[in-house]
CSV table of C-alpha atoms in Angstrom, one decimal:
chain,number,residue,atom,x,y,z
A,1,MET,CA,208.4,140.9,27.7
A,2,SER,CA,209.0,144.0,29.9
A,3,LYS,CA,206.7,145.5,32.0
A,4,LYS,CA,205.9,149.2,32.0
A,5,PRO,CA,204.6,151.2,34.9
A,6,VAL,CA,201.5,153.1,34.0
A,7,GLN,CA,199.6,155.8,36.2
A,8,PHE,CA,196.0,157.0,35.6
A,9,THR,CA,193.1,158.1,37.5
A,10,LEU,CA,189.8,155.8,37.5
A,11,ASN,CA,186.8,157.4,38.5
A,12,GLY,CA,188.7,159.8,40.5
A,13,GLU,CA,191.0,157.4,42.3
A,14,SER,CA,194.8,157.4,41.4
A,15,LYS,CA,195.9,154.0,40.2
A,16,ALA,CA,199.3,152.7,39.2
A,17,VAL,CA,200.0,149.3,37.8
A,18,PHE,CA,202.6,147.3,35.6
A,19,VAL,CA,201.5,146.6,32.2
A,20,ASP,CA,202.7,144.1,29.7
A,21,ASP,CA,203.9,145.4,26.2
A,22,GLY,CA,200.8,145.4,23.9
A,23,GLN,CA,198.4,144.9,27.0
A,24,ASN,CA,195.1,146.1,26.5
A,25,LEU,CA,193.2,148.3,28.7
A,26,LEU,CA,190.4,146.2,29.3
A,27,ASP,CA,192.6,143.6,30.6
A,28,VAL,CA,194.5,145.9,33.0
A,29,LEU,CA,191.0,147.5,34.3
A,30,ARG,CA,189.5,144.0,34.9
A,31,ARG,CA,192.6,142.0,36.0
A,32,GLY,CA,194.9,144.5,36.9
A,33,VAL,CA,192.9,147.0,38.9
A,34,GLY,CA,189.8,144.8,39.7
A,35,ASP,CA,187.1,146.9,38.0
A,36,LEU,CA,184.7,144.4,36.5
A,37,SER,CA,182.3,147.1,35.2
A,38,PRO,CA,183.7,147.1,31.7
A,39,LYS,CA,182.8,143.9,29.9
A,40,TYR,CA,184.6,141.5,27.6
A,41,GLY,CA,182.4,140.8,24.6
A,42,CYS,CA,184.0,140.3,21.5
A,43,GLY,CA,187.4,141.4,22.1
A,44,GLN,CA,187.7,143.2,18.7
A,45,GLY,CA,186.0,146.3,19.0
A,46,THR,CA,182.6,145.3,17.7
A,47,CYS,CA,180.1,144.9,20.6
A,48,GLY,CA,181.0,148.1,22.6
A,49,ALA,CA,180.5,146.2,26.0
A,50,CYS,CA,184.0,147.3,27.2
A,51,THR,CA,183.4,151.0,26.6
A,52,VAL,CA,185.0,153.4,28.9
A,53,LEU,CA,185.6,157.2,29.0
A,54,ILE,CA,189.2,158.4,28.5
A,55,ASP,CA,189.3,162.2,29.4
A,56,GLY,CA,185.5,162.3,28.7
A,57,GLU,CA,185.6,160.5,25.4
A,58,ALA,CA,184.1,156.9,24.8
A,59,HIS,CA,186.7,154.6,23.7
A,60,LEU,CA,186.8,150.6,23.4
A,61,SER,CA,189.1,149.4,26.0
A,62,CYS,CA,189.6,146.1,24.4
A,63,LEU,CA,191.3,148.1,21.5
A,64,THR,CA,193.1,150.6,23.7
A,65,LEU,CA,196.8,150.0,24.4
A,66,ALA,CA,197.0,150.3,28.4
A,67,GLU,CA,200.3,152.1,28.3
A,68,THR,CA,198.6,154.9,26.2
A,69,VAL,CA,196.5,156.0,29.3
A,70,GLU,CA,199.6,157.2,31.2
A,71,GLY,CA,198.6,160.3,33.1
A,72,ARG,CA,195.0,160.4,31.7
A,73,SER,CA,191.5,160.5,33.4
A,74,LEU,CA,189.5,157.4,33.1
A,75,SER,CA,185.7,156.8,33.9
A,76,SER,CA,183.8,153.4,34.1
A,77,THR,CA,180.4,152.3,34.9
A,78,GLY,CA,181.6,151.4,38.2
A,79,GLY,CA,182.1,155.2,39.1
A,80,LEU,CA,178.6,156.3,38.1
A,81,ALA,CA,176.7,155.7,41.4
A,82,GLN,CA,177.4,158.0,44.2
A,83,GLY,CA,177.2,155.6,47.1
A,84,ALA,CA,173.5,154.2,47.1
A,85,GLU,CA,172.4,157.0,44.7
A,86,LEU,CA,172.3,156.1,41.1
A,87,HIS,CA,173.4,158.1,38.3
A,88,PRO,CA,170.4,159.6,36.3
A,89,LEU,CA,171.2,157.4,33.5
A,90,GLN,CA,171.3,154.4,35.4
A,91,ASP,CA,167.9,155.3,37.1
A,92,ALA,CA,166.4,155.7,33.7
A,93,PHE,CA,167.6,152.5,32.3
A,94,MET,CA,166.1,150.9,35.5
A,95,ARG,CA,162.7,152.7,35.0
A,96,HIS,CA,162.6,152.0,31.2
A,97,PHE,CA,163.6,148.4,31.6
A,98,ALA,CA,166.5,149.1,29.4
A,99,ALA,CA,168.5,146.0,30.6
A,100,GLN,CA,167.7,142.3,30.2
A,101,CYS,CA,170.6,140.1,30.6
A,102,GLY,CA,172.5,143.1,31.3
A,103,PHE,CA,175.8,142.4,29.5
A,104,CYS,CA,175.7,145.4,27.2
A,105,THR,CA,174.4,147.9,29.9
A,106,SER,CA,177.8,149.0,31.0
A,107,GLY,CA,179.0,150.0,27.6
A,108,MET,CA,175.7,151.5,26.8
A,109,LEU,CA,175.9,153.5,29.8
A,110,MET,CA,179.2,155.0,29.1
A,111,ALA,CA,178.4,155.7,25.4
A,112,ALA,CA,175.3,157.4,26.5
A,113,LYS,CA,177.3,159.4,29.3
A,114,SER,CA,179.9,160.4,26.8
A,115,LEU,CA,176.9,161.9,24.4
A,116,LEU,CA,175.3,163.8,27.2
A,117,ASP,CA,178.5,165.1,28.7
A,118,ARG,CA,178.9,166.9,25.3
A,119,ASN,CA,175.3,167.2,24.1
A,120,PRO,CA,172.7,167.6,26.9
A,121,ASN,CA,169.8,167.8,24.7
A,122,PRO,CA,170.3,165.0,22.1
A,123,SER,CA,167.7,164.2,19.4
A,124,ARG,CA,166.7,160.7,18.9
A,125,ASP,CA,169.2,160.4,16.0
A,126,ASP,CA,171.9,161.6,18.0
A,127,VAL,CA,171.2,158.7,20.6
A,128,VAL,CA,171.2,156.1,17.9
A,129,GLU,CA,174.3,157.6,16.5
A,130,ALA,CA,175.9,157.4,19.9
A,131,ILE,CA,175.0,153.8,20.7
A,132,SER,CA,175.6,152.6,17.2
A,133,GLY,CA,178.7,150.9,18.3
A,134,ASN,CA,177.1,148.8,21.0
A,135,ILE,CA,175.4,145.6,20.3
A,136,CYS,CA,172.4,144.6,22.4
A,137,ARG,CA,170.8,141.3,22.0
A,138,CYS,CA,167.7,141.4,24.3
A,139,THR,CA,166.0,144.7,24.4
A,140,GLY,CA,165.6,145.6,20.8
A,141,TYR,CA,167.2,149.0,21.6
A,142,GLU,CA,164.0,150.9,22.0
A,143,PRO,CA,163.9,150.9,25.7
A,144,ILE,CA,167.5,152.0,25.8
A,145,ILE,CA,166.8,154.9,23.4
A,146,GLU,CA,164.1,155.8,25.5
A,147,ALA,CA,166.0,155.7,28.8
A,148,ILE,CA,168.7,157.8,27.4
A,149,LEU,CA,166.2,160.5,26.0
A,150,ASP,CA,164.5,160.5,29.4
A,151,ALA,CA,167.6,160.9,31.3
A,152,ALA,CA,168.8,163.8,29.1
A,153,GLN,CA,165.3,165.7,29.8
A,154,ASN,CA,165.9,165.0,33.7
A,155,GLY,CA,169.2,166.8,33.3
A,156,ALA,CA,171.8,163.9,33.3
A,157,GLY,CA,174.2,165.9,31.0
A,158,ARG,CA,174.4,168.9,33.2
A,159,ARG,CA,175.4,166.8,36.2
A,160,SER,CA,179.2,167.1,36.6
A,161,ALA,CA,180.0,163.6,38.1
B,1,MET,CA,164.5,152.2,-9.4
B,2,SER,CA,161.6,152.5,-7.2
B,3,ILE,CA,160.4,151.8,-3.6
B,4,HIS,CA,157.6,149.2,-3.2
B,5,LYS,CA,155.4,149.2,0.0
B,6,GLY,CA,154.4,146.0,1.2
B,7,ARG,CA,152.3,144.7,4.1
B,8,GLY,CA,152.5,141.2,5.6
B,9,PHE,CA,150.4,139.5,8.3
B,10,ALA,CA,151.1,136.5,10.7
B,11,THR,CA,149.4,134.5,13.3
B,12,ILE,CA,150.6,131.8,15.4
B,13,ASN,CA,149.4,129.4,18.2
B,14,TYR,CA,152.6,129.0,20.1
B,15,PRO,CA,152.9,125.9,22.4
B,16,ILE,CA,154.0,126.6,26.2
B,17,GLY,CA,156.6,124.0,27.1
B,18,MET,CA,156.4,120.5,25.7
B,19,ASN,CA,155.2,117.1,26.9
B,20,LEU,CA,158.3,115.1,26.0
B,21,GLY,CA,159.2,113.2,29.4
B,22,GLY,CA,156.8,115.2,31.2
B,23,ASP,CA,158.5,118.4,31.2
B,24,PRO,CA,159.3,118.5,34.9
B,25,SER,CA,160.5,121.4,37.2
B,26,GLN,CA,161.1,121.6,40.6
B,27,ALA,CA,161.1,124.3,43.4
B,28,LEU,CA,162.1,124.3,47.0
B,29,VAL,CA,160.8,127.0,49.5
B,30,HIS,CA,162.1,127.7,53.1
B,31,SER,CA,161.9,130.2,55.6
B,32,ASN,CA,164.8,131.5,57.2
B,33,PRO,CA,164.8,132.4,61.1
B,34,ASP,CA,163.8,135.9,60.5
B,35,GLY,CA,160.6,134.9,58.5
B,36,LYS,CA,162.2,136.0,55.0
B,37,PHE,CA,161.7,133.1,52.6
B,38,GLY,CA,164.2,131.6,50.2
B,39,VAL,CA,163.2,129.9,47.0
B,40,ALA,CA,165.6,127.5,45.6
B,41,LEU,CA,165.4,126.6,41.7
B,42,SER,CA,168.0,125.5,39.3
B,43,SER,CA,166.1,127.2,36.4
B,44,ILE,CA,167.9,130.0,34.5
B,45,ASP,CA,167.0,133.6,34.4
B,46,LEU,CA,168.9,134.9,31.3
B,47,GLY,CA,167.3,138.2,31.7
B,48,GLN,CA,163.8,137.3,30.8
B,49,GLY,CA,162.5,137.8,34.3
B,50,MET,CA,162.2,134.4,35.8
B,51,LYS,CA,163.5,135.6,39.2
B,52,GLN,CA,161.1,138.4,39.5
B,53,VAL,CA,158.1,136.5,38.2
B,54,THR,CA,158.8,133.5,40.5
B,55,ARG,CA,159.3,135.9,43.4
B,56,GLN,CA,156.0,137.4,42.8
B,57,ILE,CA,154.4,133.8,42.5
B,58,ALA,CA,156.1,132.7,45.8
B,59,ALA,CA,155.0,136.0,47.7
B,60,GLU,CA,151.5,135.9,46.3
B,61,THR,CA,151.0,132.1,47.5
B,62,LEU,CA,152.7,132.3,50.8
B,63,GLY,CA,150.8,135.5,51.5
B,64,VAL,CA,154.0,137.6,52.5
B,65,PRO,CA,155.4,140.8,50.8
B,66,VAL,CA,157.3,140.4,47.8
B,67,GLU,CA,160.4,142.0,49.6
B,68,ASP,CA,160.4,139.0,51.9
B,69,VAL,CA,161.2,136.4,49.2
B,70,TYR,CA,164.6,136.0,47.7
B,71,VAL,CA,164.9,133.7,44.5
B,72,ASP,CA,168.0,131.7,44.3
B,73,THR,CA,168.4,130.3,40.5
B,74,ALA,CA,170.8,128.8,38.3
B,75,ASP,CA,172.7,126.7,40.7
B,76,SER,CA,172.3,122.9,40.0
B,77,ASP,CA,174.2,122.1,43.0
B,78,THR,CA,171.6,123.8,45.5
B,79,GLY,CA,168.6,123.8,43.5
B,80,PRO,CA,166.2,121.1,42.5
B,81,HIS,CA,165.9,119.8,39.0
B,82,CYS,CA,164.7,121.9,36.2
B,83,MET,CA,164.5,120.9,32.4
B,84,GLY,CA,165.8,124.5,31.7
B,85,SER,CA,164.8,127.7,30.1
B,86,PHE,CA,163.4,127.0,26.7
B,87,ALA,CA,160.4,126.4,24.8
B,88,SER,CA,158.8,129.5,26.8
B,89,ARG,CA,158.3,127.0,29.7
B,90,GLY,CA,159.8,129.0,32.5
B,91,THR,CA,156.8,131.0,34.1
B,92,HIS,CA,154.4,128.3,33.5
B,93,ARG,CA,156.4,125.3,34.6
B,94,VAL,CA,158.5,126.7,37.3
B,95,GLY,CA,155.8,129.1,38.4
B,96,ASN,CA,153.4,126.0,38.9
B,97,ALA,CA,156.1,124.2,41.0
B,98,VAL,CA,156.7,127.3,43.1
B,99,ILE,CA,153.1,127.5,44.0
B,100,GLN,CA,153.0,123.9,44.9
B,101,ALA,CA,156.2,124.4,47.3
B,102,ALA,CA,154.9,127.7,48.6
B,103,LYS,CA,151.3,126.2,49.6
B,104,GLU,CA,153.3,123.6,51.5
B,105,ALA,CA,155.7,126.1,53.3
B,106,ARG,CA,152.6,128.5,53.9
B,107,SER,CA,150.5,125.6,55.7
B,108,VAL,CA,153.3,125.1,58.3
B,109,MET,CA,153.7,128.7,58.5
B,110,LEU,CA,150.0,128.9,59.5
B,111,GLU,CA,150.0,125.7,61.8
B,112,ALA,CA,153.0,127.6,63.8
B,113,ALA,CA,150.8,130.7,63.9
B,114,ALA,CA,147.8,128.7,65.0
B,115,GLU,CA,149.8,127.0,67.8
B,116,GLU,CA,150.9,130.4,69.1
B,117,LEU,CA,147.5,132.0,68.8
B,118,GLU,CA,145.9,129.0,70.2
B,119,VAL,CA,143.5,128.9,67.3
B,120,ASN,CA,142.6,126.6,64.5
B,121,ALA,CA,144.9,127.0,61.4
B,122,ALA,CA,141.8,126.7,59.1
B,123,ASP,CA,140.7,130.2,60.6
B,124,LEU,CA,143.9,131.9,59.8
B,125,GLU,CA,144.4,134.5,56.9
B,126,THR,CA,147.4,136.5,55.6
B,127,ASP,CA,147.3,140.1,54.7
B,128,GLY,CA,150.1,139.9,52.2
B,129,LYS,CA,151.8,142.5,54.3
B,130,GLY,CA,153.6,140.3,56.8
B,131,ASN,CA,150.9,139.6,59.2
B,132,ILE,CA,148.6,136.5,59.8
B,133,PHE,CA,145.4,137.1,61.5
B,134,VAL,CA,142.1,135.1,62.6
B,135,ARG,CA,139.5,135.5,60.3
B,136,GLY,CA,136.9,138.1,61.3
B,137,ALA,CA,139.2,139.1,64.5
B,138,PRO,CA,142.0,140.9,62.9
B,139,SER,CA,143.4,142.0,66.3
B,140,ARG,CA,144.1,138.5,67.0
B,141,SER,CA,147.3,138.5,64.7
B,142,ILE,CA,151.1,137.5,64.6
B,143,SER,CA,153.7,138.6,62.2
B,144,THR,CA,154.9,136.3,59.5
B,145,GLY,CA,158.4,136.5,61.0
B,146,GLU,CA,157.2,135.7,64.4
B,147,ALA,CA,155.3,132.6,63.2
B,148,CYS,CA,158.3,131.4,61.4
B,149,GLY,CA,160.8,132.0,64.4
B,150,ALA,CA,158.4,130.2,66.6
B,151,ALA,CA,158.2,127.3,64.5
B,152,GLN,CA,162.1,127.1,64.1
B,153,PHE,CA,163.0,127.8,67.8
B,154,LYS,CA,160.0,126.6,69.9
B,155,GLN,CA,158.0,124.1,67.8
B,156,GLY,CA,160.8,122.3,66.2
B,157,LYS,CA,159.2,122.8,62.4
B,158,THR,CA,160.9,123.5,59.3
B,159,VAL,CA,158.8,126.0,57.5
B,160,SER,CA,159.4,124.5,54.0
B,161,GLY,CA,157.7,123.2,51.0
B,162,ARG,CA,158.4,121.2,47.8
B,163,GLY,CA,157.0,121.6,44.6
B,164,ILE,CA,157.3,119.9,41.2
B,165,PHE,CA,155.3,120.5,37.9
B,166,LEU,CA,154.9,117.3,35.8
B,167,ILE,CA,152.6,116.6,33.1
B,168,PRO,CA,151.2,113.1,32.7
B,169,LEU,CA,153.0,111.4,29.7
B,170,SER,CA,150.7,111.5,26.7
B,171,ASP,CA,150.2,108.0,24.9
B,172,VAL,CA,150.4,108.1,21.1
B,173,ASP,CA,147.3,106.5,19.5
B,174,PRO,CA,148.5,103.5,17.7
B,175,GLU,CA,145.8,103.9,15.0
B,176,THR,CA,146.2,107.7,14.3
B,177,GLY,CA,149.3,108.8,15.9
B,178,GLU,CA,147.7,111.4,17.8
B,179,MET,CA,148.8,112.6,21.1
B,180,THR,CA,148.6,115.5,23.4
B,181,PRO,CA,152.1,117.3,23.2
B,182,VAL,CA,151.2,120.4,24.8
B,183,SER,CA,148.8,121.4,27.5
B,184,CYS,CA,148.8,125.2,27.1
B,185,TYR,CA,148.9,127.4,24.1
B,186,ALA,CA,149.6,131.3,23.7
B,187,HIS,CA,148.5,133.2,20.7
B,188,ALA,CA,149.7,136.2,18.6
B,189,ALA,CA,149.2,138.2,15.4
B,190,LEU,CA,151.5,140.6,13.8
B,191,VAL,CA,151.1,143.0,10.7
B,192,VAL,CA,154.4,144.5,9.4
B,193,ASP,CA,154.8,147.2,7.0
B,194,ILE,CA,158.0,147.4,4.8
B,195,GLU,CA,159.6,149.0,1.9
B,196,VAL,CA,161.5,147.2,-0.6
B,197,ASP,CA,164.0,148.8,-2.9
B,198,ASP,CA,163.8,147.0,-6.4
B,199,GLU,CA,167.2,148.2,-7.4
B,200,THR,CA,169.2,147.0,-4.2
B,201,GLY,CA,166.8,144.3,-3.0
B,202,GLU,CA,167.1,145.9,0.5
B,203,VAL,CA,164.0,145.5,2.8
B,204,ASP,CA,163.2,148.4,5.2
B,205,VAL,CA,160.9,147.7,8.1
B,206,LYS,CA,158.8,150.6,8.8
B,207,GLN,CA,156.2,149.4,11.4
B,208,MET,CA,155.0,146.7,13.3
B,209,ASN,CA,151.6,146.2,15.0
B,210,SER,CA,151.0,143.3,17.1
B,211,ALA,CA,148.5,141.7,19.6
B,212,TYR,CA,149.8,139.1,22.1
B,213,GLU,CA,147.5,136.7,24.4
B,214,VAL,CA,149.8,135.5,26.8
B,215,GLY,CA,147.5,134.4,29.8
B,216,ARG,CA,147.6,136.8,32.6
B,217,ALA,CA,150.8,139.2,32.2
B,218,LEU,CA,152.2,138.5,35.7
B,219,ASN,CA,154.5,141.4,35.3
B,220,PRO,CA,153.0,143.7,32.5
B,221,ARG,CA,156.1,145.9,32.1
B,222,MET,CA,158.5,142.8,31.7
B,223,VAL,CA,156.2,141.0,29.5
B,224,GLU,CA,156.0,144.2,27.3
B,225,GLN,CA,159.9,144.7,27.3
B,226,GLN,CA,160.3,140.9,26.2
B,227,LEU,CA,158.0,141.4,23.4
B,228,VAL,CA,159.8,144.7,22.1
B,229,GLY,CA,163.2,142.7,22.4
B,230,GLY,CA,161.9,139.6,20.9
B,231,ALA,CA,160.4,141.5,17.8
B,232,TRP,CA,164.0,142.7,17.1
B,233,MET,CA,165.1,139.3,17.4
B,234,GLY,CA,162.3,138.2,14.9
B,235,MET,CA,163.3,141.2,12.5
B,236,SER,CA,167.0,140.2,12.8
B,237,HIS,CA,166.3,136.4,12.0
B,238,ALA,CA,163.8,137.4,9.1
B,239,LEU,CA,166.3,139.9,7.6
B,240,TRP,CA,169.9,139.7,8.9
B,241,GLU,CA,171.1,136.8,10.7
B,242,THR,CA,172.7,133.7,9.5
B,243,THR,CA,175.9,131.5,10.1
B,244,GLU,CA,175.5,129.8,6.7
B,245,PRO,CA,174.4,132.3,4.3
B,246,TYR,CA,174.9,129.8,1.3
B,247,TYR,CA,173.9,126.6,3.0
B,248,PRO,CA,174.6,123.7,2.3
B,249,GLU,CA,177.6,125.4,0.9
B,250,ARG,CA,179.7,126.7,4.0
B,251,THR,CA,181.2,129.8,2.0
B,252,HIS,CA,181.0,133.5,3.2
B,253,GLY,CA,179.9,132.5,6.7
B,254,PRO,CA,180.6,135.1,9.4
B,255,ALA,CA,183.6,134.4,11.6
B,256,ASP,CA,182.8,137.2,13.9
B,257,PHE,CA,180.5,140.3,15.1
B,258,ASN,CA,182.0,142.3,12.1
B,259,GLN,CA,180.4,139.8,9.6
B,260,TYR,CA,177.5,138.5,11.7
B,261,LEU,CA,174.8,140.9,10.6
B,262,MET,CA,172.2,142.3,13.1
B,263,PRO,CA,169.9,145.4,13.1
B,264,GLY,CA,171.3,148.1,15.0
B,265,PRO,CA,169.7,150.9,16.8
B,266,GLY,CA,169.2,152.8,13.7
B,267,ASP,CA,167.3,149.8,12.0
B,268,ILE,CA,164.4,149.4,14.5
B,269,ALA,CA,160.8,150.1,13.6
B,270,PRO,CA,158.1,151.6,15.7
B,271,HIS,CA,156.1,148.7,17.2
B,272,ASP,CA,152.7,149.2,18.7
B,273,ILE,CA,151.9,146.0,21.1
B,274,ALA,CA,148.5,145.0,22.4
B,275,ILE,CA,148.7,142.6,25.2
B,276,LEU,CA,145.6,140.4,25.7
B,277,GLU,CA,145.0,138.6,29.0
B,278,ARG,CA,143.0,135.4,29.0
B,279,PRO,CA,144.1,133.6,32.1
B,280,ALA,CA,145.2,130.1,31.4
B,281,PRO,CA,143.4,127.5,33.6
B,282,ASP,CA,146.6,125.6,34.2
B,283,GLY,CA,148.9,128.4,34.3
B,284,PRO,CA,150.5,130.0,37.6
B,285,TYR,CA,147.8,132.5,38.4
B,286,GLY,CA,146.9,132.3,34.8
B,287,GLY,CA,150.1,133.0,33.3
B,288,LYS,CA,151.4,131.6,30.2
B,289,GLY,CA,154.9,132.4,28.8
B,290,PRO,CA,155.7,135.2,26.2
B,291,GLY,CA,159.3,133.8,25.4
B,292,GLU,CA,160.0,132.5,22.0
B,293,MET,CA,156.8,133.6,20.5
B,294,CYS,CA,158.1,137.2,20.9
B,295,ALA,CA,160.0,136.6,17.7
B,296,ASN,CA,158.2,133.9,15.8
B,297,PRO,CA,155.4,135.9,14.0
B,298,VAL,CA,157.8,138.6,12.5
B,299,LEU,CA,159.7,136.0,10.4
B,300,PRO,CA,156.4,134.8,8.2
B,301,ALA,CA,155.0,138.3,8.4
B,302,VAL,CA,158.1,139.8,6.8
B,303,ALA,CA,158.3,137.1,4.1
B,304,ASN,CA,154.6,137.8,3.4
B,305,ALA,CA,155.3,141.5,3.2
B,306,VAL,CA,158.2,141.0,0.6
B,307,PHE,CA,155.6,139.0,-1.6
B,308,ASN,CA,153.1,141.6,-1.3
B,309,ALA,CA,155.5,144.4,-1.9
B,310,VAL,CA,157.5,142.8,-5.1
B,311,GLY,CA,155.8,139.5,-5.8
B,312,VAL,CA,158.9,137.4,-4.8
B,313,ARG,CA,158.1,134.4,-2.6
B,314,ILE,CA,161.2,133.7,-0.4
B,315,ASP,CA,161.2,130.4,1.6
B,316,GLU,CA,164.8,130.5,3.0
B,317,LEU,CA,165.9,132.9,6.0
B,318,PRO,CA,167.2,135.3,6.2
B,319,ILE,CA,165.7,137.3,3.3
B,320,THR,CA,168.8,139.2,2.1
B,321,PRO,CA,168.8,141.7,-0.5
B,322,GLU,CA,170.7,139.3,-2.7
B,323,LYS,CA,167.8,136.7,-2.7
B,324,VAL,CA,165.1,139.7,-3.1
B,325,LEU,CA,167.1,140.9,-6.0
B,326,ARG,CA,167.4,137.5,-7.6
B,327,GLY,CA,163.8,136.9,-7.2
B,328,ILE,CA,162.9,140.3,-9.0
B,329,LYS,CA,165.1,139.5,-11.9
B,330,ALA,CA,163.8,136.0,-12.2
B,331,ASN,CA,160.2,137.4,-12.4
B,332,GLY,CA,161.4,139.9,-15.0
B,333,GLY,CA,160.8,142.8,-12.5
B,334,ALA,CA,159.0,143.8,-9.5
B,335,ARG,CA,155.3,142.6,-9.4
B,336,PRO,CA,153.6,144.6,-6.6
B,337,GLN,CA,150.6,142.6,-5.3
B,338,GLY,CA,148.7,145.5,-4.2
B,339,GLN,CA,147.1,146.6,-0.8
B,340,ARG,CA,144.0,145.1,0.3
């Protein structure tokens, strides 16, 4: 198996890694560059826990071939907070008790960020649609939906970071 | 084809923990040199809030700010024995063990403070903000940090405590078979409104209204959150989830999340919850445990609602469209039972 060099930016930092043929992006992020914020849930694109943004668009990193992100700009939950200051979405998730075990939270945050970045004033249906690819086992979704709507009201979507 | 509205109701008495083998849990509490406290548990927090609640319980009992307590859970190498996080037993069992351990540690802390202040330990009180003072003479005081430091560096005392919860084993009466399996019950009632499509057999949950009696809600927001999430699980068990859809035949079982059905964010129903607090005499600060009962009443309530809507009595979960449709056909059509 040959290795391919791949360069991309992750949360604003340049990364250069060698990837195997067919290696998925989630594996490269977690094991290759050490960003553990995207989670490995099902490994087949059903649970959404591995969601990251590629050029601002939500993607399932477990189903994305790592070599396809050459030259692209990636964001993960690991880059949301600015130092000690939480991203408005993270803050809203905390205030609305939108995490219990926390395993889906990373994917939920990225799905929500992708929504708010393109639609700063979403309806409840827009929010439901945006997180419909993400499974949560604990919260019953309601606190997550409320957190995202609240973050939108507080201008999370108009923030550039 | 028509849509039939139905309403179902269920009430439950839910046992907190169980009395098989005494249902033990242990806790160890000790102060670090800076007067911050560690609580060692092997009990597991899967997100229900055990860490937060035991932290509050320890702080309340010790008489120190909640920020001064750190709870270390889920390591059976370093934490004392716990039966586990199940049967809604965490808050009640582990909480009681933490109280016992924290009381012992508090008494050492107060003895150390008494020695420093040259007073009787029985005359000391804590203000919950990190100070120990002489009752009636608040100016005679020492911080909890200084008292713990003096114990460990001057007086040669460990500020520590051990706690265990253990129920006496209940003997079985040889004549009647009667025993006391449980010492503490929580209670709930839930009403669910649904719509059933008699052409597809689909059940749509429209609204849930519930009342839960959970002893004292030690952390009200976390209790509420657990009830919201638990009701979703109940809905999921009632209408979606199964590993064996045609049990005992093993066919058509789901192999992954594509086939294992659960309600998504678009399938949830509004849920109004009333939390009733009736502190349990044997609970930590009156707390019981929401736990499993968050999900339990939803299942029979949905089954009753389906009967109310179309007259089909389904006694095997989940209540799939196929089962509803077969029931409607067997009855020669939907038989709405009417609203009372």
